[in-house]
Structures are given as C-alpha cells and as structure tokens.
Amino acid sequence: MTGEIVGGWEYVIAAYVISALVYGGYAYSVIRRDNASRSPSPSASASPSASASKEKKS
Amino acid sequence: MKPKTLVALGGTLLIAGSFWGLLFAPAEIFMGDVYRIFYIHVPTAWIGLLLLTAAFICALMYLLKGNLLWDDRLEATMEAGVVLSALLTIQGSIWARPTWGVWWNWDPRLTTTAILVFAFAGILALRTSLKEPRRRAMVSSVATIVAAADVPLVYFSVRFWNSLHQIQSSPETVSAAFVWPLRVNAIAVLILMAGLISIRAETVARLREAGAEPPPLDAPQPLSANTFGVNR
C-alpha cells in the first residue's frame, strides 16, 4: 500500500460528462424559457384588453 | 457585451480549460489522474457559493429598496446557484469514491453543502406557490437571508471541524503546474453564469410584468361597467 491511486479515468470521465450535461442542459433551458417568454401567447391575444384595442382600431 | 455572447465565450473557455486540465496538465503525485476532477469541481464550488452570496445580496437589496427588479435577480442567481451546488455535490461524490472509498460521508463539508442545496431549492419551490409578486419577493428575501447563513458554514467547515475534505483550494495552495487550467475554468464558469443569469433575470422580469401584478395602492382603480350594477 503506497497510498497512491492508480487509474480512475472512469471517474474523471463520469464527472466531466455529467458536468457537461448539467452546464449544457441549464444553458439550453434558460435560453429556451427566454425564447418562450418572448413569443406572444394565444391567451394574450384573446384577452379583453387586446380585443378592446382591436375594436378601437376598427 | 450581450448575454448570449457571454454564454458562448464562457462555454468555449470552459471546454478549452477542461481539455487543458484533462490532456496537458501533469498527473498529481498521490491521486494520479483522478485529481483532474478538481478542474471542474473547484470552479463549480467557487462560482456556486458566489452566486448564492449574490442571491443573499439581492434579497437584502429588495428588503432595502422594495424594487421588484432585485427579486428578479434573486430568482435568477438563486436558480443558477442551486444548479451549481447540486452539480458540486455530484462531482464531489464521484471524486470521493476513488479517494475516500465511499460515495458519500456525513462529513461537515458534505453535510453543510447538502443542506445548502435543499434549503435554496426549497425557496425556489416555495416561490412557485406564491403568485402575488410582492408577497413572493418578501417571503423569498427573508428565507434567502436565513438560508444564506449556511454559505460561510460550507466554506469554513473544513477549518471549523475535523473534516475528511481537504482545506479550501486557491491558486496559492495549488502548484504552478496545475494552476492555469483551474484559473481558466473558474473565469469560464463565471462568464458563462453571468450571461445565463442576465438572460434569466430578464425573462423573470418579462413574465412578472406580463402577469397579474396588482397596481400600487395609491393608484386610481378603473371602474368597470358592473361597479354600479348596470348590466349593459
């Protein structure tokens, strides 16, 4: 027993793969939610205030 | 610089720093190649704790100023901080298996980190149940300030108590041969998270403004047709 660790690349690879998935997944999630918040929702166009403004224009 | 540019820059730097640490940095004398986890684990820890400290500052600023923009920033920083702290726990567990012989140990550093993850994740869950923005901001600011007491405990746990975990790593405690990939990755995670938090805070603000935020108390209330019982 020398106290030295031999090998262990499988742990290193596992740590980096999981980190890549978490960082990448979180970045994707933030950008996707941002894009979704920018697109107009169907309920917004059907809201009373939206229909009222349409009536004013016509 | 635009937030998405920060995300792209941070992501690219993180890939470069990780390959540097994995392929070009020398092996450590006792831990061999397993120590290479440290190039992703330590930056995750630093920035995770930094973000939760930033969440604490946002909570304090909301309580002082009463501006809901601080609550938007609070949610964005806390969410990112919880993601990094949870990842930190997983990375630490993977590193613990070959070095300590176990996946998990109720060591002070690990225990305080687990409490940190659950406390802040709990606050995020609590926020989803509170629909009124001012009430949500007030409750989560107070809860954040209470939960943030665990951040210094996590950081100093390795000095306060007898811990299996080594003392804090810093560029001063790391040999020159190992330090540059560590610095690159720390800067990369910081830039990446700065970009993501900017985007997220903007999204949270947009959703809040689109939602049912009540008008201020001194604002005149609009009259509806049915206010006087008129049926038109």
mmCIF file of C-alpha atoms in Angstrom:
data_model
loop_
_atom_site.group_PDB
_atom_site.id
_atom_site.type_symbol
_atom_site.label_atom_id
_atom_site.label_comp_id
_atom_site.label_asym_id
_atom_site.label_seq_id
_atom_site.Cartn_x
_atom_site.Cartn_y
_atom_site.Cartn_z
ATOM 1 C CA MET A 1 0.000 0.000 0.000
ATOM 2 C CA THR A 2 1.628 3.236 -1.138
ATOM 3 C CA GLY A 3 -1.412 5.484 -0.785
ATOM 4 C CA GLU A 4 -1.242 6.286 -4.486
ATOM 5 C CA ILE A 5 -4.373 5.980 -6.614
ATOM 6 C CA VAL A 6 -3.834 4.116 -9.865
ATOM 7 C CA GLY A 7 -6.188 4.592 -12.820
ATOM 8 C CA GLY A 8 -9.506 6.253 -12.099
ATOM 9 C CA TRP A 9 -10.114 7.729 -15.548
ATOM 10 C CA GLU A 10 -13.639 6.301 -15.488
ATOM 11 C CA TYR A 11 -14.446 8.605 -12.542
ATOM 12 C CA VAL A 12 -12.876 11.589 -14.284
ATOM 13 C CA ILE A 13 -14.836 10.935 -17.464
ATOM 14 C CA ALA A 14 -18.072 10.451 -15.492
ATOM 15 C CA ALA A 15 -17.552 13.758 -13.656
ATOM 16 C CA TYR A 16 -16.885 15.690 -16.885
ATOM 17 C CA VAL A 17 -19.753 14.082 -18.814
ATOM 18 C CA ILE A 18 -22.233 14.872 -16.016
ATOM 19 C CA SER A 19 -20.853 18.421 -15.740
ATOM 20 C CA ALA A 20 -21.183 18.944 -19.495
ATOM 21 C CA LEU A 21 -24.773 17.685 -19.392
ATOM 22 C CA VAL A 22 -25.684 19.940 -16.461
ATOM 23 C CA TYR A 23 -23.989 23.094 -17.803
ATOM 24 C CA GLY A 24 -25.271 22.479 -21.338
ATOM 25 C CA GLY A 25 -28.730 21.481 -20.160
ATOM 26 C CA TYR A 26 -29.070 24.503 -17.919
ATOM 27 C CA ALA A 27 -27.904 26.888 -20.672
ATOM 28 C CA TYR A 28 -30.404 25.306 -23.086
ATOM 29 C CA SER A 29 -33.185 25.555 -20.509
ATOM 30 C CA VAL A 30 -32.502 29.254 -19.789
ATOM 31 C CA ILE A 31 -32.415 30.183 -23.493
ATOM 32 C CA ARG A 32 -35.498 28.081 -24.327
ATOM 33 C CA ARG A 33 -37.534 29.678 -21.491
ATOM 34 C CA ASP A 34 -36.353 33.113 -22.624
ATOM 35 C CA ASN A 35 -37.482 32.453 -26.200
ATOM 36 C CA ALA A 36 -40.824 31.096 -24.967
ATOM 37 C CA SER A 37 -41.422 34.244 -22.892
ATOM 38 C CA ARG A 38 -40.832 36.449 -25.959
ATOM 39 C CA SER A 39 -43.301 34.660 -28.229
ATOM 40 C CA PRO A 40 -46.857 36.008 -27.883
ATOM 41 C CA SER A 41 -49.175 33.547 -26.137
ATOM 42 C CA PRO A 42 -52.622 32.793 -27.641
ATOM 43 C CA SER A 43 -54.301 33.830 -24.368
ATOM 44 C CA ALA A 44 -52.709 37.289 -24.556
ATOM 45 C CA SER A 45 -54.277 37.992 -27.956
ATOM 46 C CA ALA A 46 -57.645 36.749 -26.693
ATOM 47 C CA SER A 47 -57.593 38.885 -23.539
ATOM 48 C CA PRO A 48 -60.314 41.554 -23.018
ATOM 49 C CA SER A 49 -57.807 44.425 -23.229
ATOM 50 C CA ALA A 50 -56.401 43.095 -26.519
ATOM 51 C CA SER A 51 -59.856 42.700 -28.063
ATOM 52 C CA ALA A 52 -60.810 46.171 -26.798
ATOM 53 C CA SER A 53 -57.818 47.759 -28.515
ATOM 54 C CA LYS A 54 -58.692 45.884 -31.718
ATOM 55 C CA GLU A 55 -62.216 47.301 -31.528
ATOM 56 C CA LYS A 56 -60.857 50.843 -31.099
ATOM 57 C CA LYS A 57 -58.681 50.469 -34.193
ATOM 58 C CA SER A 58 -61.595 49.212 -36.302
ATOM 59 C CA MET B 1 -21.263 42.574 -24.145
ATOM 60 C CA LYS B 2 -24.547 40.791 -24.953
ATOM 61 C CA PRO B 3 -25.580 37.965 -22.573
ATOM 62 C CA LYS B 4 -25.616 35.349 -25.335
ATOM 63 C CA THR B 5 -22.075 36.378 -26.323
ATOM 64 C CA LEU B 6 -21.035 35.872 -22.683
ATOM 65 C CA VAL B 7 -22.627 32.410 -22.726
ATOM 66 C CA ALA B 8 -20.781 31.477 -25.933
ATOM 67 C CA LEU B 9 -17.473 32.869 -24.623
ATOM 68 C CA GLY B 10 -17.821 31.179 -21.231
ATOM 69 C CA GLY B 11 -18.787 27.849 -22.814
ATOM 70 C CA THR B 12 -15.839 27.950 -25.225
ATOM 71 C CA LEU B 13 -13.383 28.848 -22.449
ATOM 72 C CA LEU B 14 -14.777 26.071 -20.261
ATOM 73 C CA ILE B 15 -14.250 23.489 -22.994
ATOM 74 C CA ALA B 16 -10.699 24.782 -23.617
ATOM 75 C CA GLY B 17 -9.797 24.831 -19.902
ATOM 76 C CA SER B 18 -11.232 21.367 -19.352
ATOM 77 C CA PHE B 19 -9.245 19.864 -22.237
ATOM 78 C CA TRP B 20 -6.137 21.608 -20.899
ATOM 79 C CA GLY B 21 -6.691 20.065 -17.464
ATOM 80 C CA LEU B 22 -7.584 16.647 -18.857
ATOM 81 C CA LEU B 23 -4.907 16.248 -21.504
ATOM 82 C CA PHE B 24 -1.980 18.579 -20.847
ATOM 83 C CA ALA B 25 -1.714 19.155 -17.071
ATOM 84 C CA PRO B 26 0.586 16.666 -15.310
ATOM 85 C CA ALA B 27 -0.775 13.879 -13.059
ATOM 86 C CA GLU B 28 -0.790 14.509 -9.301
ATOM 87 C CA ILE B 29 1.752 12.558 -7.244
ATOM 88 C CA PHE B 30 -0.698 10.714 -4.942
ATOM 89 C CA MET B 31 -4.076 10.941 -6.661
ATOM 90 C CA GLY B 32 -2.748 10.256 -10.168
ATOM 91 C CA ASP B 33 -5.296 11.214 -12.810
ATOM 92 C CA VAL B 34 -8.334 11.231 -10.512
ATOM 93 C CA TYR B 35 -7.347 14.697 -9.288
ATOM 94 C CA ARG B 36 -8.343 16.080 -12.736
ATOM 95 C CA ILE B 37 -11.933 16.239 -11.471
ATOM 96 C CA PHE B 38 -10.697 19.216 -9.498
ATOM 97 C CA TYR B 39 -10.524 21.383 -12.660
ATOM 98 C CA ILE B 40 -14.308 21.259 -12.937
ATOM 99 C CA HIS B 41 -15.207 20.642 -9.281
ATOM 100 C CA VAL B 42 -13.398 23.632 -7.732
ATOM 101 C CA PRO B 43 -14.672 26.290 -10.214
ATOM 102 C CA THR B 44 -18.207 24.890 -9.758
ATOM 103 C CA ALA B 45 -17.797 25.258 -5.976
ATOM 104 C CA TRP B 46 -16.370 28.785 -6.128
ATOM 105 C CA ILE B 47 -18.980 30.158 -8.501
ATOM 106 C CA GLY B 48 -21.841 28.241 -6.850
ATOM 107 C CA LEU B 49 -21.075 29.796 -3.467
ATOM 108 C CA LEU B 50 -20.514 33.177 -5.102
ATOM 109 C CA LEU B 51 -23.960 33.033 -6.743
ATOM 110 C CA LEU B 52 -25.710 32.121 -3.511
ATOM 111 C CA THR B 53 -23.899 35.030 -1.841
ATOM 112 C CA ALA B 54 -25.155 37.221 -4.694
ATOM 113 C CA ALA B 55 -28.682 35.898 -4.034
ATOM 114 C CA PHE B 56 -28.269 36.993 -0.413
ATOM 115 C CA ILE B 57 -27.262 40.500 -1.588
ATOM 116 C CA CYS B 58 -30.281 40.641 -3.945
ATOM 117 C CA ALA B 59 -32.568 39.655 -1.046
ATOM 118 C CA LEU B 60 -31.072 42.358 1.132
ATOM 119 C CA MET B 61 -31.407 44.940 -1.662
ATOM 120 C CA TYR B 62 -35.075 44.033 -2.185
ATOM 121 C CA LEU B 63 -35.794 44.495 1.514
ATOM 122 C CA LEU B 64 -33.973 47.861 1.498
ATOM 123 C CA LYS B 65 -35.232 49.266 -1.823
ATOM 124 C CA GLY B 66 -38.511 47.412 -2.445
ATOM 125 C CA ASN B 67 -37.769 47.250 -6.179
ATOM 126 C CA LEU B 68 -39.035 44.026 -7.795
ATOM 127 C CA LEU B 69 -36.066 44.020 -10.181
ATOM 128 C CA TRP B 70 -33.994 42.824 -7.201
ATOM 129 C CA ASP B 71 -36.419 39.934 -6.793
ATOM 130 C CA ASP B 72 -35.980 39.020 -10.475
ATOM 131 C CA ARG B 73 -32.210 38.988 -9.946
ATOM 132 C CA LEU B 74 -32.674 36.990 -6.763
ATOM 133 C CA GLU B 75 -34.546 34.254 -8.622
ATOM 134 C CA ALA B 76 -32.005 34.171 -11.472
ATOM 135 C CA THR B 77 -28.926 33.976 -9.215
ATOM 136 C CA MET B 78 -30.517 31.508 -6.819
ATOM 137 C CA GLU B 79 -31.603 29.159 -9.600
ATOM 138 C CA ALA B 80 -28.086 29.135 -11.090
ATOM 139 C CA GLY B 81 -26.570 28.745 -7.603
ATOM 140 C CA VAL B 82 -28.760 25.722 -6.854
ATOM 141 C CA VAL B 83 -27.834 24.093 -10.179
ATOM 142 C CA LEU B 84 -24.109 24.574 -9.472
ATOM 143 C CA SER B 85 -24.371 23.427 -5.841
ATOM 144 C CA ALA B 86 -26.246 20.269 -6.833
ATOM 145 C CA LEU B 87 -23.651 19.596 -9.550
ATOM 146 C CA LEU B 88 -20.894 20.252 -6.999
ATOM 147 C CA THR B 89 -22.330 17.551 -4.727
ATOM 148 C CA ILE B 90 -22.439 15.030 -7.581
ATOM 149 C CA GLN B 91 -18.881 15.835 -8.696
ATOM 150 C CA GLY B 92 -17.670 15.574 -5.088
ATOM 151 C CA SER B 93 -19.358 12.212 -4.690
ATOM 152 C CA ILE B 94 -17.672 10.901 -7.844
ATOM 153 C CA TRP B 95 -14.301 12.132 -6.554
ATOM 154 C CA ALA B 96 -14.937 10.681 -3.075
ATOM 155 C CA ARG B 97 -15.404 7.129 -4.353
ATOM 156 C CA PRO B 98 -11.808 6.516 -5.560
ATOM 157 C CA THR B 99 -10.123 8.750 -2.944
ATOM 158 C CA TRP B 100 -12.129 8.074 0.243
ATOM 159 C CA GLY B 101 -13.575 4.703 -0.752
ATOM 160 C CA VAL B 102 -17.200 5.844 -0.348
ATOM 161 C CA TRP B 103 -19.699 7.756 -2.486
ATOM 162 C CA TRP B 104 -20.985 9.753 0.471
ATOM 163 C CA ASN B 105 -19.937 10.556 4.016
ATOM 164 C CA TRP B 106 -21.695 12.727 6.588
ATOM 165 C CA ASP B 107 -18.606 14.877 6.769
ATOM 166 C CA PRO B 108 -19.180 18.551 7.791
ATOM 167 C CA ARG B 109 -18.350 19.905 4.304
ATOM 168 C CA LEU B 110 -20.650 17.450 2.538
ATOM 169 C CA THR B 111 -23.443 17.798 5.064
ATOM 170 C CA THR B 112 -23.456 21.606 5.019
ATOM 171 C CA THR B 113 -23.399 21.553 1.194
ATOM 172 C CA ALA B 114 -26.377 19.162 1.089
ATOM 173 C CA ILE B 115 -28.271 21.466 3.488
ATOM 174 C CA LEU B 116 -27.409 24.395 1.191
ATOM 175 C CA VAL B 117 -28.821 22.663 -1.895
ATOM 176 C CA PHE B 118 -32.052 21.626 -0.158
ATOM 177 C CA ALA B 119 -32.568 24.998 1.538
ATOM 178 C CA PHE B 120 -32.224 27.064 -1.651
ATOM 179 C CA ALA B 121 -34.106 24.519 -3.789
ATOM 180 C CA GLY B 122 -36.874 24.731 -1.185
ATOM 181 C CA ILE B 123 -37.025 28.513 -1.549
ATOM 182 C CA LEU B 124 -37.316 28.170 -5.336
ATOM 183 C CA ALA B 125 -40.140 25.658 -4.841
ATOM 184 C CA LEU B 126 -41.819 27.986 -2.354
ATOM 185 C CA ARG B 127 -41.699 30.832 -4.897
ATOM 186 C CA THR B 128 -43.771 28.820 -7.369
ATOM 187 C CA SER B 129 -46.614 28.610 -4.838
ATOM 188 C CA LEU B 130 -46.731 32.384 -4.242
ATOM 189 C CA LYS B 131 -48.488 34.177 -7.093
ATOM 190 C CA GLU B 132 -48.543 37.739 -5.774
ATOM 191 C CA PRO B 133 -45.168 39.298 -6.739
ATOM 192 C CA ARG B 134 -44.642 41.487 -3.649
ATOM 193 C CA ARG B 135 -45.554 38.721 -1.230
ATOM 194 C CA ARG B 136 -43.336 36.280 -3.173
ATOM 195 C CA ALA B 137 -40.435 38.731 -3.094
ATOM 196 C CA MET B 138 -40.805 39.435 0.624
ATOM 197 C CA VAL B 139 -41.094 35.780 1.684
ATOM 198 C CA SER B 140 -38.229 34.601 -0.512
ATOM 199 C CA SER B 141 -35.965 37.507 0.532
ATOM 200 C CA VAL B 142 -36.387 36.668 4.212
ATOM 201 C CA ALA B 143 -35.958 32.933 3.549
ATOM 202 C CA THR B 144 -32.844 33.608 1.439
ATOM 203 C CA ILE B 145 -31.234 35.646 4.193
ATOM 204 C CA VAL B 146 -31.862 32.810 6.669
ATOM 205 C CA ALA B 147 -30.611 30.100 4.258
ATOM 206 C CA ALA B 148 -27.526 32.152 3.327
ATOM 207 C CA ALA B 149 -26.195 31.628 6.858
ATOM 208 C CA ASP B 150 -25.140 28.193 5.562
ATOM 209 C CA VAL B 151 -22.839 29.656 2.849
ATOM 210 C CA PRO B 152 -19.991 30.647 5.230
ATOM 211 C CA LEU B 153 -20.544 27.380 7.104
ATOM 212 C CA VAL B 154 -19.895 25.447 3.887
ATOM 213 C CA TYR B 155 -16.798 27.489 3.134
ATOM 214 C CA PHE B 156 -15.260 27.340 6.597
ATOM 215 C CA SER B 157 -16.492 23.855 7.583
ATOM 216 C CA VAL B 158 -13.127 22.341 6.648
ATOM 217 C CA ARG B 159 -11.424 24.655 9.147
ATOM 218 C CA PHE B 160 -14.049 24.723 11.906
ATOM 219 C CA TRP B 161 -14.431 20.951 12.174
ATOM 220 C CA ASN B 162 -12.350 17.850 11.684
ATOM 221 C CA SER B 163 -13.174 17.056 8.056
ATOM 222 C CA LEU B 164 -12.256 14.372 5.541
ATOM 223 C CA HIS B 165 -12.381 17.086 2.899
ATOM 224 C CA GLN B 166 -9.168 18.976 2.243
ATOM 225 C CA ILE B 167 -8.972 22.683 3.128
ATOM 226 C CA GLN B 168 -10.086 25.243 0.545
ATOM 227 C CA SER B 169 -8.169 25.222 -2.723
ATOM 228 C CA SER B 170 -6.949 28.522 -4.116
ATOM 229 C CA PRO B 171 -4.299 29.477 -6.691
ATOM 230 C CA GLU B 172 -1.919 29.946 -3.719
ATOM 231 C CA THR B 173 -2.417 26.369 -2.484
ATOM 232 C CA VAL B 174 -2.063 24.829 -5.930
ATOM 233 C CA SER B 175 1.245 24.070 -7.624
ATOM 234 C CA ALA B 176 2.122 26.290 -10.615
ATOM 235 C CA ALA B 177 1.900 23.307 -12.969
ATOM 236 C CA PHE B 178 -1.793 22.852 -12.113
ATOM 237 C CA VAL B 179 -2.999 26.392 -11.589
ATOM 238 C CA TRP B 180 -3.673 27.756 -15.098
ATOM 239 C CA PRO B 181 -6.396 25.337 -16.219
ATOM 240 C CA LEU B 182 -8.031 25.985 -12.840
ATOM 241 C CA ARG B 183 -7.975 29.757 -13.395
ATOM 242 C CA VAL B 184 -9.265 29.437 -16.959
ATOM 243 C CA ASN B 185 -12.166 27.224 -15.870
ATOM 244 C CA ALA B 186 -13.055 29.483 -12.935
ATOM 245 C CA ILE B 187 -13.192 32.535 -15.234
ATOM 246 C CA ALA B 188 -15.120 30.479 -17.820
ATOM 247 C CA VAL B 189 -17.809 29.393 -15.329
ATOM 248 C CA LEU B 190 -18.076 32.968 -14.049
ATOM 249 C CA ILE B 191 -18.572 34.388 -17.572
ATOM 250 C CA LEU B 192 -20.993 31.599 -18.542
ATOM 251 C CA MET B 193 -23.114 32.107 -15.438
ATOM 252 C CA ALA B 194 -23.055 35.917 -15.801
ATOM 253 C CA GLY B 195 -24.548 35.513 -19.281
ATOM 254 C CA LEU B 196 -27.149 32.957 -18.204
ATOM 255 C CA ILE B 197 -28.198 34.976 -15.143
ATOM 256 C CA SER B 198 -28.622 38.124 -17.261
ATOM 257 C CA ILE B 199 -30.890 36.234 -19.658
ATOM 258 C CA ARG B 200 -32.829 34.565 -16.849
ATOM 259 C CA ALA B 201 -33.334 37.785 -14.865
ATOM 260 C CA GLU B 202 -34.711 39.452 -17.997
ATOM 261 C CA THR B 203 -37.071 36.503 -18.591
ATOM 262 C CA VAL B 204 -38.308 36.553 -14.984
ATOM 263 C CA ALA B 205 -38.942 40.311 -15.206
ATOM 264 C CA ARG B 206 -40.819 39.892 -18.509
ATOM 265 C CA LEU B 207 -43.013 37.130 -17.094
ATOM 266 C CA ARG B 208 -43.718 39.167 -13.965
ATOM 267 C CA GLU B 209 -44.709 42.228 -15.974
ATOM 268 C CA ALA B 210 -46.977 40.107 -18.172
ATOM 269 C CA GLY B 211 -48.569 38.507 -15.127
ATOM 270 C CA ALA B 212 -51.185 39.804 -12.729
ATOM 271 C CA GLU B 213 -49.203 42.326 -10.759
ATOM 272 C CA PRO B 214 -51.606 44.473 -8.717
ATOM 273 C CA PRO B 215 -51.390 48.270 -9.155
ATOM 274 C CA PRO B 216 -49.868 50.340 -6.328
ATOM 275 C CA LEU B 217 -52.280 51.127 -3.508
ATOM 276 C CA ASP B 218 -52.397 54.874 -4.265
ATOM 277 C CA ALA B 219 -53.174 54.380 -7.964
ATOM 278 C CA PRO B 220 -56.759 55.098 -9.094
ATOM 279 C CA GLN B 221 -58.768 51.921 -9.642
ATOM 280 C CA PRO B 222 -60.502 51.672 -13.040
ATOM 281 C CA LEU B 223 -64.289 51.494 -12.887
ATOM 282 C CA SER B 224 -65.999 48.605 -14.617
ATOM 283 C CA ALA B 225 -69.487 48.678 -16.098
ATOM 284 C CA ASN B 226 -70.806 46.482 -13.297
ATOM 285 C CA THR B 227 -69.496 48.718 -10.497
ATOM 286 C CA PHE B 228 -72.930 50.332 -10.230
ATOM 287 C CA GLY B 229 -74.885 47.195 -11.011
ATOM 288 C CA VAL B 230 -75.522 48.235 -14.633
ATOM 289 C CA ASN B 231 -75.999 45.319 -16.981
ATOM 290 C CA ARG B 232 -75.159 46.503 -20.497
#
